[in-house]
């Protein structure tokens, strides 16, 4: 696996932890490198990720090299398999997005309204999946089906999973999702004016709503 991919994972992992987008030993990242995927290992805080201690898996999820991968590696490879436009996936338990995933009165096809232009540009369409226990590969089919529609998913009672053309793009989208989830709670119960379908459509690109 390329040294550049390893350095990118370490840089982004440390940044995510420093910015409070994850906590403890939660959250994981993946980068596609040809037919193989570099993934953060199991049981390691993103603050402590090391370039020489990353896992390598195949696109079918088979462990090829390095320490055991995160038990949620299947989420990453499932999204990468069905999204040829994506080369990276980021999953966190960021507080406000995770809180939205716990609400009972949420529309799974539109769990967070598109309240800002940057949400429209970087996230666009968000889908919430049914609950699966963390690490349960039974979620694979649901992840693949949803990822064919959008690069941004919300796992019920869990957190967001976002794919991008590279790690920085995926993290930008994830951070915008978290920020908009916070706005959602700040404005809940108040009249809001989310972006219209036409306004969202204006942000669409050939590779999905995932701008650089």
PDB file of C-alpha atoms in Angstrom:
ATOM      1  CA  UNK A   1       0.000   0.000   0.000  1.00  0.00           C
ATOM      2  CA  UNK A   2       1.273   3.482  -0.842  1.00  0.00           C
ATOM      3  CA  UNK A   3       3.031   5.605   1.768  1.00  0.00           C
ATOM      4  CA  UNK A   4       0.834   8.565   0.727  1.00  0.00           C
ATOM      5  CA  UNK A   5      -2.345   6.643   1.611  1.00  0.00           C
ATOM      6  CA  UNK A   6      -0.896   5.674   4.988  1.00  0.00           C
ATOM      7  CA  UNK A   7       0.126   9.264   5.755  1.00  0.00           C
ATOM      8  CA  UNK A   8      -3.317  10.551   4.732  1.00  0.00           C
ATOM      9  CA  UNK A   9      -5.102   8.141   7.085  1.00  0.00           C
ATOM     10  CA  UNK A  10      -2.867   9.120  10.014  1.00  0.00           C
ATOM     11  CA  UNK A  11      -3.293  12.853   9.349  1.00  0.00           C
ATOM     12  CA  UNK A  12      -7.069  12.664   9.009  1.00  0.00           C
ATOM     13  CA  UNK A  13      -7.527  10.243  11.915  1.00  0.00           C
ATOM     14  CA  UNK A  14      -5.634  12.538  14.279  1.00  0.00           C
ATOM     15  CA  UNK A  15      -7.528  15.589  12.985  1.00  0.00           C
ATOM     16  CA  UNK A  16     -10.918  13.913  13.484  1.00  0.00           C
ATOM     17  CA  UNK A  17     -10.051  13.033  17.062  1.00  0.00           C
ATOM     18  CA  UNK A  18      -8.620  16.482  17.850  1.00  0.00           C
ATOM     19  CA  UNK A  19     -11.787  18.162  16.544  1.00  0.00           C
ATOM     20  CA  UNK A  20     -14.028  16.018  18.728  1.00  0.00           C
ATOM     21  CA  UNK A  21     -15.763  14.242  15.860  1.00  0.00           C
ATOM     22  CA  UNK A  22     -15.176  10.958  17.640  1.00  0.00           C
ATOM     23  CA  UNK A  23     -14.270   9.798  21.133  1.00  0.00           C
ATOM     24  CA  UNK A  24     -12.458   7.003  22.920  1.00  0.00           C
ATOM     25  CA  UNK A  25     -11.633   4.167  20.527  1.00  0.00           C
ATOM     26  CA  UNK A  26     -14.593   4.801  18.215  1.00  0.00           C
ATOM     27  CA  UNK A  27     -14.531   5.760  14.548  1.00  0.00           C
ATOM     28  CA  UNK A  28     -12.659   4.288  11.596  1.00  0.00           C
ATOM     29  CA  UNK A  29     -11.325   5.277   8.181  1.00  0.00           C
ATOM     30  CA  UNK A  30     -10.548   3.535   4.903  1.00  0.00           C
ATOM     31  CA  UNK A  31      -8.757   4.424   1.670  1.00  0.00           C
ATOM     32  CA  UNK A  32      -8.942   2.484  -1.595  1.00  0.00           C
ATOM     33  CA  UNK A  33      -5.567   1.758  -3.196  1.00  0.00           C
ATOM     34  CA  UNK A  34      -6.137  -0.200  -6.389  1.00  0.00           C
ATOM     35  CA  UNK A  35      -7.906  -3.464  -5.577  1.00  0.00           C
ATOM     36  CA  UNK A  36      -7.021  -3.259  -1.882  1.00  0.00           C
ATOM     37  CA  UNK A  37      -8.269  -1.091   0.977  1.00  0.00           C
ATOM     38  CA  UNK A  38      -6.245   0.400   3.811  1.00  0.00           C
ATOM     39  CA  UNK A  39      -8.297   0.472   7.048  1.00  0.00           C
ATOM     40  CA  UNK A  40      -7.708   1.596  10.614  1.00  0.00           C
ATOM     41  CA  UNK A  41      -7.172  -1.369  12.974  1.00  0.00           C
ATOM     42  CA  UNK A  42      -9.509  -2.601  15.677  1.00  0.00           C
ATOM     43  CA  UNK A  43      -9.252  -1.337  19.250  1.00  0.00           C
ATOM     44  CA  UNK A  44      -7.141   1.747  18.483  1.00  0.00           C
ATOM     45  CA  UNK A  45      -8.145   5.352  19.171  1.00  0.00           C
ATOM     46  CA  UNK A  46      -7.959   7.571  16.108  1.00  0.00           C
ATOM     47  CA  UNK A  47      -5.635   9.750  18.191  1.00  0.00           C
ATOM     48  CA  UNK A  48      -3.116   6.889  18.237  1.00  0.00           C
ATOM     49  CA  UNK A  49      -3.324   5.579  14.671  1.00  0.00           C
ATOM     50  CA  UNK A  50       0.152   4.776  13.304  1.00  0.00           C
ATOM     51  CA  UNK A  51       1.133   4.535   9.638  1.00  0.00           C
ATOM     52  CA  UNK A  52       2.942   1.238  10.196  1.00  0.00           C
ATOM     53  CA  UNK A  53       0.020  -0.324  12.074  1.00  0.00           C
ATOM     54  CA  UNK A  54      -2.800  -0.157   9.547  1.00  0.00           C
ATOM     55  CA  UNK A  55      -4.795  -3.076   8.185  1.00  0.00           C
ATOM     56  CA  UNK A  56      -5.084  -4.078   4.541  1.00  0.00           C
ATOM     57  CA  UNK A  57      -8.258  -5.775   3.322  1.00  0.00           C
ATOM     58  CA  UNK A  58      -9.598  -6.865  -0.048  1.00  0.00           C
ATOM     59  CA  UNK A  59     -12.746  -5.379  -1.562  1.00  0.00           C
ATOM     60  CA  UNK A  60     -14.554  -8.540  -0.447  1.00  0.00           C
ATOM     61  CA  UNK A  61     -13.510  -7.774   3.138  1.00  0.00           C
ATOM     62  CA  UNK A  62     -10.829 -10.473   3.466  1.00  0.00           C
ATOM     63  CA  UNK A  63      -7.982  -9.501   5.803  1.00  0.00           C
ATOM     64  CA  UNK A  64      -4.733  -9.465   3.808  1.00  0.00           C
ATOM     65  CA  UNK A  65      -2.029  -7.761   5.888  1.00  0.00           C
ATOM     66  CA  UNK A  66      -1.323  -5.924   9.119  1.00  0.00           C
ATOM     67  CA  UNK A  67      -3.175  -6.012  12.432  1.00  0.00           C
ATOM     68  CA  UNK A  68      -6.843  -7.081  12.611  1.00  0.00           C
ATOM     69  CA  UNK A  69      -9.015  -4.433  10.927  1.00  0.00           C
ATOM     70  CA  UNK A  70     -11.819  -2.568  12.613  1.00  0.00           C
ATOM     71  CA  UNK A  71     -14.857  -4.813  12.986  1.00  0.00           C
ATOM     72  CA  UNK A  72     -16.691  -2.252  10.849  1.00  0.00           C
ATOM     73  CA  UNK A  73     -14.388  -2.661   7.845  1.00  0.00           C
ATOM     74  CA  UNK A  74     -17.316  -4.268   6.015  1.00  0.00           C
ATOM     75  CA  UNK A  75     -19.090  -0.858   6.028  1.00  0.00           C
ATOM     76  CA  UNK A  76     -16.190   0.706   4.180  1.00  0.00           C
ATOM     77  CA  UNK A  77     -15.665  -2.000   1.587  1.00  0.00           C
ATOM     78  CA  UNK A  78     -19.415  -2.271   0.964  1.00  0.00           C
ATOM     79  CA  UNK A  79     -19.582   1.426   0.082  1.00  0.00           C
ATOM     80  CA  UNK A  80     -16.418   1.307  -2.031  1.00  0.00           C
ATOM     81  CA  UNK A  81     -17.679  -1.721  -3.977  1.00  0.00           C
ATOM     82  CA  UNK A  82     -20.799   0.090  -5.184  1.00  0.00           C
ATOM     83  CA  UNK A  83     -19.344   3.593  -5.530  1.00  0.00           C
ATOM     84  CA  UNK A  84     -16.582   3.644  -8.163  1.00  0.00           C
ATOM     85  CA  UNK A  85     -16.440   7.445  -7.707  1.00  0.00           C
ATOM     86  CA  UNK A  86     -15.328   7.035  -4.074  1.00  0.00           C
ATOM     87  CA  UNK A  87     -11.846   6.241  -2.810  1.00  0.00           C
ATOM     88  CA  UNK A  88     -12.292   6.883   0.898  1.00  0.00           C
ATOM     89  CA  UNK A  89     -14.842   6.287   3.662  1.00  0.00           C
ATOM     90  CA  UNK A  90     -15.095   7.869   7.119  1.00  0.00           C
ATOM     91  CA  UNK A  91     -17.246   6.572   9.993  1.00  0.00           C
ATOM     92  CA  UNK A  92     -17.611   8.344  13.347  1.00  0.00           C
ATOM     93  CA  UNK A  93     -19.937   8.489  16.320  1.00  0.00           C
ATOM     94  CA  UNK A  94     -20.115  12.303  16.194  1.00  0.00           C
ATOM     95  CA  UNK A  95     -22.490  13.513  18.888  1.00  0.00           C
ATOM     96  CA  UNK A  96     -25.252  15.398  17.077  1.00  0.00           C
ATOM     97  CA  UNK A  97     -25.511  13.049  14.106  1.00  0.00           C
ATOM     98  CA  UNK A  98     -25.574  10.072  16.473  1.00  0.00           C
ATOM     99  CA  UNK A  99     -28.290  11.830  18.497  1.00  0.00           C
ATOM    100  CA  UNK A 100     -30.435  12.213  15.366  1.00  0.00           C
ATOM    101  CA  UNK A 101     -30.023   8.491  14.720  1.00  0.00           C
ATOM    102  CA  UNK A 102     -31.612   7.780  18.114  1.00  0.00           C
ATOM    103  CA  UNK A 103     -34.833   9.750  17.493  1.00  0.00           C
ATOM    104  CA  UNK A 104     -37.990   7.737  16.885  1.00  0.00           C
ATOM    105  CA  UNK A 105     -39.839  10.320  14.747  1.00  0.00           C
ATOM    106  CA  UNK A 106     -37.295  10.621  11.943  1.00  0.00           C
ATOM    107  CA  UNK A 107     -37.880  10.059   8.229  1.00  0.00           C
ATOM    108  CA  UNK A 108     -35.319   7.445   7.142  1.00  0.00           C
ATOM    109  CA  UNK A 109     -35.234   8.987   3.643  1.00  0.00           C
ATOM    110  CA  UNK A 110     -34.547  12.478   4.993  1.00  0.00           C
ATOM    111  CA  UNK A 111     -33.332  12.255   8.616  1.00  0.00           C
ATOM    112  CA  UNK A 112     -31.691  15.703   8.608  1.00  0.00           C
ATOM    113  CA  UNK A 113     -33.252  18.509   6.542  1.00  0.00           C
ATOM    114  CA  UNK A 114     -30.941  20.347   4.098  1.00  0.00           C
ATOM    115  CA  UNK A 115     -30.771  23.557   6.109  1.00  0.00           C
ATOM    116  CA  UNK A 116     -27.705  25.122   4.485  1.00  0.00           C
ATOM    117  CA  UNK A 117     -26.158  25.431   1.044  1.00  0.00           C
ATOM    118  CA  UNK A 118     -23.010  23.650   2.176  1.00  0.00           C
ATOM    119  CA  UNK A 119     -25.056  20.699   3.392  1.00  0.00           C
ATOM    120  CA  UNK A 120     -26.596  20.606  -0.074  1.00  0.00           C
ATOM    121  CA  UNK A 121     -23.163  20.717  -1.716  1.00  0.00           C
ATOM    122  CA  UNK A 122     -21.275  18.315   0.530  1.00  0.00           C
ATOM    123  CA  UNK A 123     -23.949  15.909   1.754  1.00  0.00           C
ATOM    124  CA  UNK A 124     -26.955  16.313  -0.526  1.00  0.00           C
ATOM    125  CA  UNK A 125     -28.974  13.167   0.113  1.00  0.00           C
ATOM    126  CA  UNK A 126     -28.762  11.339   3.445  1.00  0.00           C
ATOM    127  CA  UNK A 127     -30.278   7.930   4.147  1.00  0.00           C
ATOM    128  CA  UNK A 128     -30.752   6.334   7.567  1.00  0.00           C
ATOM    129  CA  UNK A 129     -30.366   2.558   7.799  1.00  0.00           C
ATOM    130  CA  UNK A 130     -32.231   0.276  10.212  1.00  0.00           C
ATOM    131  CA  UNK A 131     -30.457  -0.732  13.410  1.00  0.00           C
ATOM    132  CA  UNK A 132     -27.746  -3.380  13.207  1.00  0.00           C
ATOM    133  CA  UNK A 133     -25.379  -4.242  16.037  1.00  0.00           C
ATOM    134  CA  UNK A 134     -21.936  -2.686  15.509  1.00  0.00           C
ATOM    135  CA  UNK A 135     -19.813  -5.019  13.431  1.00  0.00           C
ATOM    136  CA  UNK A 136     -22.785  -7.098  12.245  1.00  0.00           C
ATOM    137  CA  UNK A 137     -22.066  -8.010   8.591  1.00  0.00           C
ATOM    138  CA  UNK A 138     -25.813  -8.541   8.080  1.00  0.00           C
ATOM    139  CA  UNK A 139     -25.895  -4.785   7.421  1.00  0.00           C
ATOM    140  CA  UNK A 140     -23.872  -5.237   4.228  1.00  0.00           C
ATOM    141  CA  UNK A 141     -26.843  -5.476   1.870  1.00  0.00           C
ATOM    142  CA  UNK A 142     -28.557  -2.439   3.368  1.00  0.00           C
ATOM    143  CA  UNK A 143     -25.326  -0.438   3.145  1.00  0.00           C
ATOM    144  CA  UNK A 144     -24.795  -1.372  -0.502  1.00  0.00           C
ATOM    145  CA  UNK A 145     -28.392  -0.560  -1.453  1.00  0.00           C
ATOM    146  CA  UNK A 146     -28.302   2.860   0.230  1.00  0.00           C
ATOM    147  CA  UNK A 147     -24.804   3.671  -1.035  1.00  0.00           C
ATOM    148  CA  UNK A 148     -26.000   3.259  -4.618  1.00  0.00           C
ATOM    149  CA  UNK A 149     -28.262   6.258  -3.962  1.00  0.00           C
ATOM    150  CA  UNK A 150     -26.043   8.465  -1.823  1.00  0.00           C
ATOM    151  CA  UNK A 151     -22.524   8.742  -0.445  1.00  0.00           C
ATOM    152  CA  UNK A 152     -23.820   9.723   3.038  1.00  0.00           C
ATOM    153  CA  UNK A 153     -25.470   7.229   5.388  1.00  0.00           C
ATOM    154  CA  UNK A 154     -26.664   7.408   8.988  1.00  0.00           C
ATOM    155  CA  UNK A 155     -26.713   4.164  10.964  1.00  0.00           C
ATOM    156  CA  UNK A 156     -29.610   4.059  13.423  1.00  0.00           C
ATOM    157  CA  UNK A 157     -28.517   4.325  17.071  1.00  0.00           C
ATOM    158  CA  UNK A 158     -24.928   4.556  15.872  1.00  0.00           C
ATOM    159  CA  UNK A 159     -23.550   7.313  13.648  1.00  0.00           C
ATOM    160  CA  UNK A 160     -22.671   8.545  10.142  1.00  0.00           C
ATOM    161  CA  UNK A 161     -20.721   6.799   7.366  1.00  0.00           C
ATOM    162  CA  UNK A 162     -19.612   9.023   4.485  1.00  0.00           C
ATOM    163  CA  UNK A 163     -17.706   8.239   1.289  1.00  0.00           C
ATOM    164  CA  UNK A 164     -15.749  10.698  -0.827  1.00  0.00           C
ATOM    165  CA  UNK A 165     -13.383  10.963  -3.753  1.00  0.00           C
ATOM    166  CA  UNK A 166     -10.644  11.251  -1.122  1.00  0.00           C
ATOM    167  CA  UNK A 167     -10.379  11.418   2.669  1.00  0.00           C
ATOM    168  CA  UNK A 168     -10.497  15.206   2.868  1.00  0.00           C
ATOM    169  CA  UNK A 169     -13.705  15.334   0.814  1.00  0.00           C
ATOM    170  CA  UNK A 170     -15.306  12.606   2.924  1.00  0.00           C
ATOM    171  CA  UNK A 171     -14.380  14.387   6.156  1.00  0.00           C
ATOM    172  CA  UNK A 172     -15.667  17.729   4.846  1.00  0.00           C
ATOM    173  CA  UNK A 173     -19.024  16.073   4.151  1.00  0.00           C
ATOM    174  CA  UNK A 174     -19.087  14.309   7.506  1.00  0.00           C
ATOM    175  CA  UNK A 175     -18.289  17.536   9.354  1.00  0.00           C
ATOM    176  CA  UNK A 176     -21.016  19.377   7.421  1.00  0.00           C
ATOM    177  CA  UNK A 177     -23.448  16.588   8.326  1.00  0.00           C
ATOM    178  CA  UNK A 178     -22.527  16.936  12.010  1.00  0.00           C
ATOM    179  CA  UNK A 179     -22.846  20.742  11.888  1.00  0.00           C
ATOM    180  CA  UNK A 180     -26.269  20.527  10.235  1.00  0.00           C
ATOM    181  CA  UNK A 181     -27.399  17.948  12.802  1.00  0.00           C
ATOM    182  CA  UNK A 182     -26.510  20.511  15.468  1.00  0.00           C
ATOM    183  CA  UNK A 183     -28.525  23.177  13.622  1.00  0.00           C
ATOM    184  CA  UNK A 184     -31.397  20.690  13.397  1.00  0.00           C
ATOM    185  CA  UNK A 185     -31.550  20.408  17.194  1.00  0.00           C
ATOM    186  CA  UNK A 186     -31.148  24.166  17.685  1.00  0.00           C
ATOM    187  CA  UNK A 187     -34.106  24.846  15.380  1.00  0.00           C
ATOM    188  CA  UNK A 188     -36.282  21.841  16.261  1.00  0.00           C
ATOM    189  CA  UNK A 189     -39.823  23.004  16.959  1.00  0.00           C
ATOM    190  CA  UNK A 190     -39.252  26.255  15.053  1.00  0.00           C
ATOM    191  CA  UNK A 191     -40.330  27.081  11.506  1.00  0.00           C
ATOM    192  CA  UNK A 192     -37.402  26.521   9.121  1.00  0.00           C
ATOM    193  CA  UNK A 193     -36.899  26.858   5.370  1.00  0.00           C
ATOM    194  CA  UNK A 194     -34.786  23.931   4.136  1.00  0.00           C
ATOM    195  CA  UNK A 195     -33.419  23.968   0.613  1.00  0.00           C
ATOM    196  CA  UNK A 196     -35.919  22.896  -2.037  1.00  0.00           C
ATOM    197  CA  UNK A 197     -35.472  19.908  -4.336  1.00  0.00           C
ATOM    198  CA  UNK A 198     -34.615  22.276  -7.181  1.00  0.00           C
ATOM    199  CA  UNK A 199     -31.973  24.017  -5.070  1.00  0.00           C
ATOM    200  CA  UNK A 200     -30.461  20.673  -4.090  1.00  0.00           C
ATOM    201  CA  UNK A 201     -30.496  19.463  -7.683  1.00  0.00           C
ATOM    202  CA  UNK A 202     -28.395  22.466  -8.688  1.00  0.00           C
ATOM    203  CA  UNK A 203     -25.544  21.082  -6.567  1.00  0.00           C
ATOM    204  CA  UNK A 204     -25.565  17.639  -8.189  1.00  0.00           C
ATOM    205  CA  UNK A 205     -22.391  16.567 -10.016  1.00  0.00           C
ATOM    206  CA  UNK A 206     -21.666  13.515 -12.218  1.00  0.00           C
ATOM    207  CA  UNK A 207     -19.903  11.824  -9.293  1.00  0.00           C
ATOM    208  CA  UNK A 208     -22.621  12.669  -6.785  1.00  0.00           C
ATOM    209  CA  UNK A 209     -23.041  15.563  -4.410  1.00  0.00           C
ATOM    210  CA  UNK A 210     -19.456  15.495  -3.304  1.00  0.00           C
ATOM    211  CA  UNK A 211     -17.635  18.665  -4.381  1.00  0.00           C
ATOM    212  CA  UNK A 212     -13.954  19.376  -3.985  1.00  0.00           C
TER     213      UNK A 212
END
